[in-house]
């Protein structure tokens, strides 16, 4: 499950990056960072902490815990945790807020033995990729 979430996050970021660079005019050869004076959220929420200097396009990323500029790279950190309630939060540190019993109509449903766990993943994306 964590691998699927990681692959999905990577696919979303890659798609956003490709869309962003594919739509640039020749005169837009490099991305200049924008500045903001405050963070937009706190870690562990749906909105990431976005540091000063992060280009606006990266501020749209959902589910990251931290986004910041490190030299010529934008660094995006995620924890891999779903933001919705699930039966797989049972017996985890998030059980009190994120656990929800199965409420479907499938009489054959069986909870598998796996549980949701945090996976700290860091993406480093060049601010000015070269072809």
C-alpha atoms as one frame of an Amber mdcrd trajectory, in Angstrom:
protein
   0.000   0.000   0.000   2.826   2.437   0.877   4.510   1.671  -2.429   1.282
   2.469  -4.308   0.902   5.743  -2.422   4.540   6.611  -3.133   4.159   5.825
  -6.823   0.960   7.866  -6.983   2.653  10.847  -5.308   5.602  10.590  -7.710
   3.259  10.384 -10.706   1.336  13.472  -9.571   4.518  15.470  -9.033   5.980
  14.324 -12.357   2.772  15.211 -14.207   2.649  18.645 -12.593   6.323  19.230
 -13.426   5.919  18.135 -17.049   2.782  20.241 -17.486   4.515  23.257 -15.987
   7.637  22.992 -18.158   5.759  22.019 -21.329   3.659  25.181 -21.174   6.614
  27.574 -20.967   7.450  29.945 -23.782  11.039  30.115 -25.026  11.364  33.451
 -23.219  10.523  31.732 -19.910  13.797  29.802 -19.840  14.228  29.826 -16.078
  11.917  29.846 -13.113  12.502  32.663 -10.692  11.438  31.872  -7.148   8.679
  33.922  -5.623   8.797  34.912  -2.028   6.231  34.675   0.677   6.573  35.981
   4.170   4.809  33.254   6.110   4.288  29.530   6.164   0.908  28.329   4.959
   0.330  25.476   7.398   1.846  23.107   9.909   3.325  19.635   9.379   0.847
  16.782   9.327  -1.994  18.770   7.775  -3.329  18.684   4.237  -1.500  21.907
   3.392   2.295  21.806   3.517   4.606  24.243   5.230   5.867  26.288   2.282
   9.080  28.215   2.911  10.137  31.506   1.361  11.399  31.326  -2.228   9.313
  28.341  -3.365   7.865  28.880  -6.887   4.081  29.295  -6.841   3.396  26.089
  -8.797   4.751  23.974  -5.923   2.394  25.653  -3.455  -0.451  23.710  -5.085
   0.940  20.326  -4.038  -1.488  18.543  -1.755  -0.465  16.237   1.072   3.162
  17.331   1.516   4.457  18.039   5.017   7.179  20.488   3.944   8.222  22.291
   0.748  11.366  24.425   0.575  14.202  25.547  -1.706  17.652  24.002  -1.252
  20.099  25.603  -3.698  18.831  24.900  -7.220  16.253  22.355  -6.043  12.750
  22.415  -4.639  12.534  19.836  -1.855   9.168  18.222  -1.149   8.704  16.021
   1.906   5.724  13.707   2.352   4.740  11.189   5.010   2.730   8.856   2.782
  -0.307   8.840   5.085  -3.785   8.939   3.559  -5.857  11.941   4.630  -9.103
   9.982   4.903 -10.469   7.634   7.544  -9.822   3.926   7.075 -10.194   0.567
   8.847  -6.429   0.210   8.382  -5.722   2.912  10.973  -6.832   0.401  13.661
  -4.094  -0.144  16.291  -1.977   2.774  15.039  -1.058   6.073  16.669  -3.676
   7.760  14.446  -6.525   5.436  15.472  -8.338   8.012  17.629  -8.704  10.483
  14.757  -8.425   8.461  11.532  -9.908   5.007  12.242 -13.290   4.199  10.751
 -14.824   0.727  10.811 -15.655  -0.878   7.463 -19.149   0.249   6.493 -19.607
  -1.321   3.072 -22.034  -3.960   1.876 -19.583  -6.720   0.941 -20.281  -9.679
   3.265 -16.972 -11.236   2.153 -14.899  -8.273   3.418 -11.971  -9.280   5.606
  -9.512  -6.781   7.027  -6.001  -7.816   5.991  -3.299  -7.931   8.692  -1.446
  -4.840   7.411  -1.824  -1.390   8.928  -1.125   2.111   7.682   2.332   3.355
   8.584   4.282   6.509   7.944   6.882   6.542   5.165   9.096   9.619   5.094
   9.786  10.379   1.428  11.798  13.305   0.046  11.617  14.519  -3.557  14.339
  16.847  -4.911  13.205  18.546  -8.114  15.514  20.875 -10.087  14.121  24.406
 -10.336  15.571  24.841 -13.829  15.732  21.419 -15.500  17.767  21.155 -18.680
  16.807  19.148 -21.752
